[in-house]
Short mmCIF file of C-alpha atoms in Angstrom, two decimals:
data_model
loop_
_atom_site.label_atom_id
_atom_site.label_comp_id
_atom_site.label_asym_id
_atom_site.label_seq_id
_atom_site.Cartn_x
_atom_site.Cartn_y
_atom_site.Cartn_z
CA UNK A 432 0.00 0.00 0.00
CA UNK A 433 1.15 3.75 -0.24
CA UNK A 434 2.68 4.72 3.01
CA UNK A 435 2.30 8.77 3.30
CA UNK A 436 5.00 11.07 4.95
CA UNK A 437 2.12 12.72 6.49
CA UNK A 438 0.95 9.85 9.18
CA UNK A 439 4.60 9.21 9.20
CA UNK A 440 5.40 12.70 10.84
CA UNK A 441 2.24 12.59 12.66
CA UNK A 442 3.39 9.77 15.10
CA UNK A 443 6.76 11.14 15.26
CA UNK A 444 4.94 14.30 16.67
CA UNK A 445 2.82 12.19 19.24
CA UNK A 446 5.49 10.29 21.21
CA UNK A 447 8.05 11.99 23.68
CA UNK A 448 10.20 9.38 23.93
CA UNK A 449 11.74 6.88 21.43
CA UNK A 450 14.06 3.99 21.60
CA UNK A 451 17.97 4.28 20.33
CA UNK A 452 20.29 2.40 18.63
CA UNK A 453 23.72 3.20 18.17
CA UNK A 454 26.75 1.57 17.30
CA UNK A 455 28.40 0.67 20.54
CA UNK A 456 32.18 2.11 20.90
CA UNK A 457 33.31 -0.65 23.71
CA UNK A 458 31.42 -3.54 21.52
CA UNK A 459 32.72 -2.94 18.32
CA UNK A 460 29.88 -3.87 15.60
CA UNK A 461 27.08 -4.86 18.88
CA UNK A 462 23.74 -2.30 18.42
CA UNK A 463 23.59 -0.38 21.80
CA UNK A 464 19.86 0.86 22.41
CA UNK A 465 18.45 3.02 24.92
CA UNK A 466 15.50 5.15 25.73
CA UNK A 467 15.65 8.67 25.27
CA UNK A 468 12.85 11.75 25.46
CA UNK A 469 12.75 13.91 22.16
CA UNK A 470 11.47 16.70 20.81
CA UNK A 471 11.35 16.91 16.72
CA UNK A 472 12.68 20.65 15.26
CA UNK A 473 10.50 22.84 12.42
CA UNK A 474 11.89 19.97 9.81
CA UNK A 475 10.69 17.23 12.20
CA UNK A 476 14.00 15.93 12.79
CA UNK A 477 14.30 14.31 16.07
CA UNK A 478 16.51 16.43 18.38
CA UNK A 479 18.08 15.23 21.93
CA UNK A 480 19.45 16.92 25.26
CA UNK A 481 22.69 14.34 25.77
CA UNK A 482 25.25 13.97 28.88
CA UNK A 483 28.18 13.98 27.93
CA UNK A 484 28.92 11.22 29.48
CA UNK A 485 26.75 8.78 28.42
CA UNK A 486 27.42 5.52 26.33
CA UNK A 487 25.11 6.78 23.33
CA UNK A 488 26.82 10.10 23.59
CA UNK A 489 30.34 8.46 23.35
CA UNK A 490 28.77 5.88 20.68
CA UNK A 491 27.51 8.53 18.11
CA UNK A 492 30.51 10.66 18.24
CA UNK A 493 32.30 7.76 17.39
CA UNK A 494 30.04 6.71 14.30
CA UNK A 495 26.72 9.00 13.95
CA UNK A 496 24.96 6.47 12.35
CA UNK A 497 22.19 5.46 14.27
CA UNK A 498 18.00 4.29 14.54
CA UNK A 499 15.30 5.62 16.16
CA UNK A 500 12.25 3.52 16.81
CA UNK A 501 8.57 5.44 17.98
CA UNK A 502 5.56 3.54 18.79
CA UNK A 503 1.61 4.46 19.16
CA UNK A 504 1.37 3.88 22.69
CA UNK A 505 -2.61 3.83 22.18
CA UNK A 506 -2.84 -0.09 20.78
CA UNK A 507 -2.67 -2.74 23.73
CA UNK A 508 -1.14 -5.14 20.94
CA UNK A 509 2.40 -4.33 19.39
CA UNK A 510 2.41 -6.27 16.65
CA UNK A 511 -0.88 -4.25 15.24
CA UNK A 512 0.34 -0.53 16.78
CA UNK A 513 1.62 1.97 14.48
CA UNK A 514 5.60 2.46 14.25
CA UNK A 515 8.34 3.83 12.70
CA UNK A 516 12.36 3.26 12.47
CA UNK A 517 13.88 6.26 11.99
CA UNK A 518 17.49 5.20 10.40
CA UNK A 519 19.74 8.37 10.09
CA UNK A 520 22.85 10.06 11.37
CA UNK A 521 22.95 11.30 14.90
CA UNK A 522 24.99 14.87 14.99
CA UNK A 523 26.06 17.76 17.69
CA UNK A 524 24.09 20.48 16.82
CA UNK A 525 23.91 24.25 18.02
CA UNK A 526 20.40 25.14 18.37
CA UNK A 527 19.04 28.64 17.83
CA UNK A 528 17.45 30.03 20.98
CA UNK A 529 13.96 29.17 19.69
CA UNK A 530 15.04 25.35 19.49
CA UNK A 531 15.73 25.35 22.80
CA UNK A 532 12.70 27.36 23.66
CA UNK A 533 10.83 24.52 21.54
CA UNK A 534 12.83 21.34 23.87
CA UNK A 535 11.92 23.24 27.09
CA UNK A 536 8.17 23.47 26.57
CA UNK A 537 7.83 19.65 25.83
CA UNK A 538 10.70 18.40 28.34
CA UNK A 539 10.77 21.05 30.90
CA UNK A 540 12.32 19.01 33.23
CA UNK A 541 15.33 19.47 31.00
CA UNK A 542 16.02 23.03 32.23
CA UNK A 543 17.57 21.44 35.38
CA UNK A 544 20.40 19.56 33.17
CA UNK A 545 20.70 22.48 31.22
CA UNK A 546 21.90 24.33 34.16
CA UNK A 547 24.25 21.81 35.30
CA UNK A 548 26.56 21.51 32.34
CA UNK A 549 27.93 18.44 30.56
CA UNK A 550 24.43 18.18 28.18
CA UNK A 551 24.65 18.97 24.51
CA UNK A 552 21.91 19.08 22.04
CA UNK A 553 22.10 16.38 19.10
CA UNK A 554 19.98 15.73 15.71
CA UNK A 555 19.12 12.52 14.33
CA UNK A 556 19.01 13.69 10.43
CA UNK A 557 16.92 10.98 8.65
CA UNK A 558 18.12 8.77 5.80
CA UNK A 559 15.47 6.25 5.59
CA UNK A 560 12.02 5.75 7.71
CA UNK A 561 10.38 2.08 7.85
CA UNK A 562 6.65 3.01 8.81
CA UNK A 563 4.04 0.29 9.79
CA UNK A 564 0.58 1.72 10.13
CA UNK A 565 -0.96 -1.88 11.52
CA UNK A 566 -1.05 -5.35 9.98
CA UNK A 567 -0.25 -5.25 5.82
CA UNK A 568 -0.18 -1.66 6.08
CA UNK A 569 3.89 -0.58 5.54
CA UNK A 570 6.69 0.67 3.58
CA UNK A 571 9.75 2.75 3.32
CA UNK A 572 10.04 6.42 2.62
CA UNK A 573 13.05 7.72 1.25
CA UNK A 574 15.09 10.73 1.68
CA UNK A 575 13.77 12.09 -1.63
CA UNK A 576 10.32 12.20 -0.03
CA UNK A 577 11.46 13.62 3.19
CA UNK A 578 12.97 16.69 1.13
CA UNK A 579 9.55 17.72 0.62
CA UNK A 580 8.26 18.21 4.18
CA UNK A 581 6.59 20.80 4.69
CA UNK A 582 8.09 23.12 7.26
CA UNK A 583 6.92 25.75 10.16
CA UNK A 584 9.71 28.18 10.97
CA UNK A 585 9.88 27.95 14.44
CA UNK A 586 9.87 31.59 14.25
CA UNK A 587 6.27 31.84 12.96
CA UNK A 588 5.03 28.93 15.58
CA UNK A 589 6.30 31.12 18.77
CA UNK A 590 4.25 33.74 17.23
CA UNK A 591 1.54 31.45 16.89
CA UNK A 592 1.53 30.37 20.69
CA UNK A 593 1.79 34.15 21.67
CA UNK A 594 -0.89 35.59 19.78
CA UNK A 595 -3.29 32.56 21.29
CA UNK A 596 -1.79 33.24 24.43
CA UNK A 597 -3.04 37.02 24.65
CA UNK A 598 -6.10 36.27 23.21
CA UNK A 599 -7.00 33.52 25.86
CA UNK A 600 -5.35 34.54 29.04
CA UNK A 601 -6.07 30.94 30.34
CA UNK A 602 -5.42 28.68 28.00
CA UNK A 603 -4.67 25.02 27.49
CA UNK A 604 -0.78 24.26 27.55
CA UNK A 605 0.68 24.83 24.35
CA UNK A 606 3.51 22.73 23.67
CA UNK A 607 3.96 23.01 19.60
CA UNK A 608 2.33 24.13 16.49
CA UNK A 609 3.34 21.99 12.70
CA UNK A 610 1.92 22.10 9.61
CA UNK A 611 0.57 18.89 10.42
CA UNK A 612 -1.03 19.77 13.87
CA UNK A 613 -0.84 20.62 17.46
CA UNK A 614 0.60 19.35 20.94
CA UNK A 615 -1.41 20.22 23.86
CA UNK A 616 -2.04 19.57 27.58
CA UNK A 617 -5.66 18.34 27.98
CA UNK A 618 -6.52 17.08 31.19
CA UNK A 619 -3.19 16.56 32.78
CA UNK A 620 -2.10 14.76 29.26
CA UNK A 621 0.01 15.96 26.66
CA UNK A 622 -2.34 15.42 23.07
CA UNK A 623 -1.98 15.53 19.66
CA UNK A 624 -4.46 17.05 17.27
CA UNK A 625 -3.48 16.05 13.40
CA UNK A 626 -4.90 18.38 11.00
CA UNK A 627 -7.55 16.14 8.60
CA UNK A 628 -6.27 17.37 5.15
CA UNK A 629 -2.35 17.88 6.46
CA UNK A 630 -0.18 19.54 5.89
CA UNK A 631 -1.69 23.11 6.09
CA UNK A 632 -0.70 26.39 5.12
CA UNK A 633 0.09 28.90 8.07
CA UNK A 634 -3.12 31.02 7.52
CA UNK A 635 -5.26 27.75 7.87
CA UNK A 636 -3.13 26.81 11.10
CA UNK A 637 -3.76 29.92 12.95
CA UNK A 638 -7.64 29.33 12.19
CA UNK A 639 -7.94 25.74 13.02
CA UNK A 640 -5.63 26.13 16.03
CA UNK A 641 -8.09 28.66 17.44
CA UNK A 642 -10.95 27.12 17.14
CA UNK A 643 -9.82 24.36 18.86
CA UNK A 644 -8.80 26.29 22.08
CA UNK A 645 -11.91 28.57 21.70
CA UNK A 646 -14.21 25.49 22.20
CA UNK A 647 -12.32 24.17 25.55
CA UNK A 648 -11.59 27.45 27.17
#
């Protein structure tokens, strides 16, 4: 069957956390995986807060190449839940202060490392994505496909939260606005809202967005 980008990027958006593999630096040609929290930036590329001193950290300096997988954690059965491997290139990156901005509002627990030192931000850049929408329902999308994603400048989605900000002084907690949809917190739990007919130009996000937090104010 056709696999889109679009529900592709749409999980990627829903989790906060992912597994990682990496090519271990002490076990020469052994995968090393771990689970790490993520945020994805405006060209929904996975980005991660790293210590310094950790075994992936050492591992992807050594050889960036690397694979993320994300799971639907709504389906009870794994085997039938929707997934995708990320397989890319894992990098040291110097984010822009909106990036970070971005990172803090979905992890804010992450200001604390921040302030201690010894965490650097990386980017896993994509190469190849394996997506699995349920049983018979898969297939790879290539990096010629991911060229075409549509992008937000994080730029225009800070203005985005601000203006709904000041025009609902009590809002639901905005984590992130796409061209595919939102992140919010509704009732205690962080949500996704996909856009139907995604992606969407920025005129049509500002409406939709709106609307939505008109009708739960």
């Amino acid at each position: 069957m056709k696999i889109t980008l679009a529900s592709a990027i749409q999980l990627m958006h829903e989790a906060a956390w992912g597994s990682l593999a990496t090519l271990s630096a002490q076990m020469l040609g052994y995968p090393f995986a771990t689970i790490l929290p993520f945020t994805l930036n405006e060209q929904h590329c996975p980005v991660f807060l790293l210590s310094d001193l950790a075994e992936h950290t050492k591992n992807v300096l050594a050889d960036s190449r690397a694979s993320l997988l994300v799971h639907s954690a709504e389906s009870q059965n794994v085997l039938t839940a929707e997934r995708i491997s990320i397989v890319g290139d894992v990098v040291p990156i110097a984010p822009s202060a909106d990036l970070v901005a971005r990172y803090l509002r979905y992890h804010p627990d992450a200001k604390e490392y921040l302030a201690l030192g010894g965490f650097s931000f990386y980017q896993l850049t994509p190469q190849k994505l394996r997506y699995i929408g349920g049983f018979g329902q898969m297939g790879w999308i290539g990096i010629e496909e991911w060229a075409g994603v549509e992008v937000l400048p994080l730029a225009d989605e800070k203005m985005l939260i601000h203006g709904i900000a000041n025009i609902y002084p009590n809002p639901i907690r905005m984590f992130g606005i796409d061209c595919y949809g939102f992140d919010v917190e509704k009732n205690g739990k962080r949500t996704r809202q996909r856009f139907p007919d995604a992606p969407v130009a920025l005129a049509q996000i500002s409406e939709v967005v709106r609307r939505f937090v008109a009708a739960v104010d």
